[in-house]
XYZ file of C-alpha atoms in Angstrom:
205
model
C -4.386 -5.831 -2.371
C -7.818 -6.879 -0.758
C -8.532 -5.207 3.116
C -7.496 -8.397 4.925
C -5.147 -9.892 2.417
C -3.296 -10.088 -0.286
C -5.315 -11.775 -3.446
C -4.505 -12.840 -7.020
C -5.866 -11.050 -9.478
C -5.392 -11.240 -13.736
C -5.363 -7.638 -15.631
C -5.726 -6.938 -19.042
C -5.245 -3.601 -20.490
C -6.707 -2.776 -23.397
C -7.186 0.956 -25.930
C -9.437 2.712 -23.340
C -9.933 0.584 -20.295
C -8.568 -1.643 -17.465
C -10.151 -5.034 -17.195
C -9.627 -7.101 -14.151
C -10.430 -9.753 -11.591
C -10.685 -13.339 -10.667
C -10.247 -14.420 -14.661
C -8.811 -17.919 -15.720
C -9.824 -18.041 -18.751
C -8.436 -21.848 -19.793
C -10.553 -23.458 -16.502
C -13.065 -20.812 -17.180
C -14.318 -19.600 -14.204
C -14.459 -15.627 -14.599
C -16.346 -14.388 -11.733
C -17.298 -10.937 -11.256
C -14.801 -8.090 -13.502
C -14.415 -4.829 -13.215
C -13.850 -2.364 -15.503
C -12.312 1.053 -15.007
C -12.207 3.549 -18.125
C -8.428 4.658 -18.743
C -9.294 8.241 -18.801
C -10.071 8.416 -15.333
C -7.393 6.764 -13.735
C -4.509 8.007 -11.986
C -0.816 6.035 -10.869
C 0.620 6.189 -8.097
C 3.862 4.172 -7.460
C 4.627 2.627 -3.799
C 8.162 2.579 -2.482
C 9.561 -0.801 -1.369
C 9.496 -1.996 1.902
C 12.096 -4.551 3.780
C 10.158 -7.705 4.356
C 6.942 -6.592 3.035
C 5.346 -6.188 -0.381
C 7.266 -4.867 -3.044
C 7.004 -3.542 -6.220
C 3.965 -2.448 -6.044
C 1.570 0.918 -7.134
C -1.568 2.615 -6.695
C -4.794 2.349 -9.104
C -6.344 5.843 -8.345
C -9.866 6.172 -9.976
C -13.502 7.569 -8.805
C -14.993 5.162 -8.381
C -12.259 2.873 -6.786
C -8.783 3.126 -5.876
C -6.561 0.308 -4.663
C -2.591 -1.157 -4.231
C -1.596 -4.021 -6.976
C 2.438 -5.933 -6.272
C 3.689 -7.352 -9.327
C 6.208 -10.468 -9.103
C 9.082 -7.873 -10.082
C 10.677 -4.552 -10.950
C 10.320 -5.328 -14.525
C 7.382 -6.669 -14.476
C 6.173 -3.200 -12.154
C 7.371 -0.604 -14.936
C 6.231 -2.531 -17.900
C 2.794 -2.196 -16.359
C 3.172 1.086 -15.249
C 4.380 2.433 -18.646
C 2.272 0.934 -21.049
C -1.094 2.100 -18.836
C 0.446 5.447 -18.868
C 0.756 5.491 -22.308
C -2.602 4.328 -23.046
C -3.563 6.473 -20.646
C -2.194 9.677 -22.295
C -2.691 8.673 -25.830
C -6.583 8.542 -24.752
C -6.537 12.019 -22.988
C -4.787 13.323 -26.299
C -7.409 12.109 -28.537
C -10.257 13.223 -26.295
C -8.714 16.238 -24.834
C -9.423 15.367 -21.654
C -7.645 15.826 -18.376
C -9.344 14.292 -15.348
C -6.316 14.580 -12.581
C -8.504 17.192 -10.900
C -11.830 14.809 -10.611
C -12.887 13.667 -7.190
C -11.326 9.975 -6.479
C -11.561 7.266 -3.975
C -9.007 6.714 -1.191
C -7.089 3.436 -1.193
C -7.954 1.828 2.051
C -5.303 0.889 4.650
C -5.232 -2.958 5.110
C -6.664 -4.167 8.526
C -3.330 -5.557 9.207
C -2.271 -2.251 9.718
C -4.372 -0.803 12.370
C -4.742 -2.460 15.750
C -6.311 0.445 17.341
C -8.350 2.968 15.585
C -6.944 5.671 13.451
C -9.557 8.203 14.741
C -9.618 8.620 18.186
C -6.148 6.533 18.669
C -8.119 4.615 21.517
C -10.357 1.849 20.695
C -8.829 -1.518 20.433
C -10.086 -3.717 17.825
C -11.522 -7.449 18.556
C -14.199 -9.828 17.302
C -16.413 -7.656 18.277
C -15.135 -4.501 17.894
C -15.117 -4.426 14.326
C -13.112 -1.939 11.983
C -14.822 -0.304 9.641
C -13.152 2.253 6.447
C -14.131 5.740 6.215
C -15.008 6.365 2.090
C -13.564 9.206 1.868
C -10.311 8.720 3.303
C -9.951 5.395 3.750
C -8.362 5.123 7.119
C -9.532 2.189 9.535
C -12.148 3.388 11.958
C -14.039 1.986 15.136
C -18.066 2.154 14.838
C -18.247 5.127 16.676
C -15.435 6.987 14.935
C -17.938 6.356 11.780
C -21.061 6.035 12.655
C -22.186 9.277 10.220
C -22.700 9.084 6.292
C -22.397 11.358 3.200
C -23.147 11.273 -0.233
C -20.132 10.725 -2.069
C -21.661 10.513 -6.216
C -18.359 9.475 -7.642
C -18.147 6.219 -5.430
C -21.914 5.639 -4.881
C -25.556 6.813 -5.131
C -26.134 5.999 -1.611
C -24.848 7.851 1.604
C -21.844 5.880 2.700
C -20.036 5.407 5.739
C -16.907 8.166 6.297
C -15.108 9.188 9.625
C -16.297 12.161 11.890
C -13.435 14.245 10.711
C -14.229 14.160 6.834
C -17.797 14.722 7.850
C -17.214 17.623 9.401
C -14.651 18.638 6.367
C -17.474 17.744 3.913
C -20.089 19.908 5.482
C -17.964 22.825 5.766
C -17.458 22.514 2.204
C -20.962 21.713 1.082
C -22.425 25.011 3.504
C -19.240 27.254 2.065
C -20.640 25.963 -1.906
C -24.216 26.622 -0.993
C -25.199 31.486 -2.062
C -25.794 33.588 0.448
C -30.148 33.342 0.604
C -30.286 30.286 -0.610
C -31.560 27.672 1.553
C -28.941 24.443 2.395
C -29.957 20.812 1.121
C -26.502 19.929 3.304
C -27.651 17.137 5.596
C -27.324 17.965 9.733
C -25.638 15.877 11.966
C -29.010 14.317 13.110
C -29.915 12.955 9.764
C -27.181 10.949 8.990
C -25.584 10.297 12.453
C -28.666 8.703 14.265
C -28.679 5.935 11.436
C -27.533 2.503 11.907
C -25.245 0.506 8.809
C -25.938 -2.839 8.350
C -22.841 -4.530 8.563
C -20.026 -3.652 6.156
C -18.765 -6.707 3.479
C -16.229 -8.483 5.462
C -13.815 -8.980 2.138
C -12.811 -6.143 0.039
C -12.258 -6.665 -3.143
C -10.373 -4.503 -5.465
């Protein structure tokens, strides 16, 4: 499930990771794939929805998170088990248990969110564009996001996130940081004066 739209996509699990993306394979034409190691990732399944996309679940990892709608039910929980399995049979052997690690939201589609999801007030148009918050994923106007943070698990640059996980973030970064010891937590000024250049209009999961 891409930001604007839902997009085909081929999968292919294998022992220890999760290959996917615009693969043909027969006509060629693989694109760009992404892999995500098995260890880190995290299901989530999505309830069903009357005239909307069904059978579909969650692909929680760090560095990206994001919906996938199989064709049907079966088709849904054969996916579902066999990545869990592979999943836990790779956590076994490495004795590993990443479910606490720091993940990516899955972003709400644009379709969802005339208005923003931050201040409840500004309409969205051509020119008002929406923009995601990184850290929670909800759809924001420019103003609502105009400050960054360092998220490591997602990126090694600041990226953009809403004013309200901003001000969560810092909180948490100054209540981390000893008693003496002086803060490398960025202010308000240095990230919030900064402009983006202008987010990737297609989101690809």
């Amino acid at each position: 499930m891409c930001r604007k739209k839902p997009k085909p996509r081929q999968f292919f699990l294998f022992n220890d990771v999760l290959v996917y993306g615009n693969i043909l394979i027969n006509k060629k034409k693989y694109n760009k794939q992404h892999i995500l190691p098995l260890d880190s990732i995290q299901l989530k399944s999505i309830d069903d929805i009357e005239d909307g996309l069904n059978h579909g679940w969650q692909i929680i990892s760090p560095s990206k998170s994001f919906s996938v709608y199989a064709a049907t039910a079966v088709e849904k929980n054969d996916w579902m088990t066999h990545i869990n399995q592979c999943i836990h049979t790779l956590r076994t052997r490495k004795g590993s248990n990443v479910d606490t690690c720091q993940t990516s939201p899955v972003w709400v589609p644009d379709v969802e969110a005339n208005v923003c999801m931050h201040c409840r007030k500004s309409e969205f148009s051509v020119l008002n564009r929406r923009h995601h918050c990184r850290s929670c994923g909800i759809v924001c106007c420019s103003s609502c996001s105009d400050k960054r943070w360092l998220l490591p698990h997602q990126s090694q640059k600041p990226l953009r996130v809403c004013l309200t996980c901003f001000n969560k973030l810092t909180i948490q970064a100054l209540e981390r940081t000893p008693l003496g010891v002086s803060s490398s937590v960025p202010s308000v000024e240095d990230f919030g004066q900064e402009k983006f250049s202008e987010p990737p209009t297609f989101y690809s999961p």
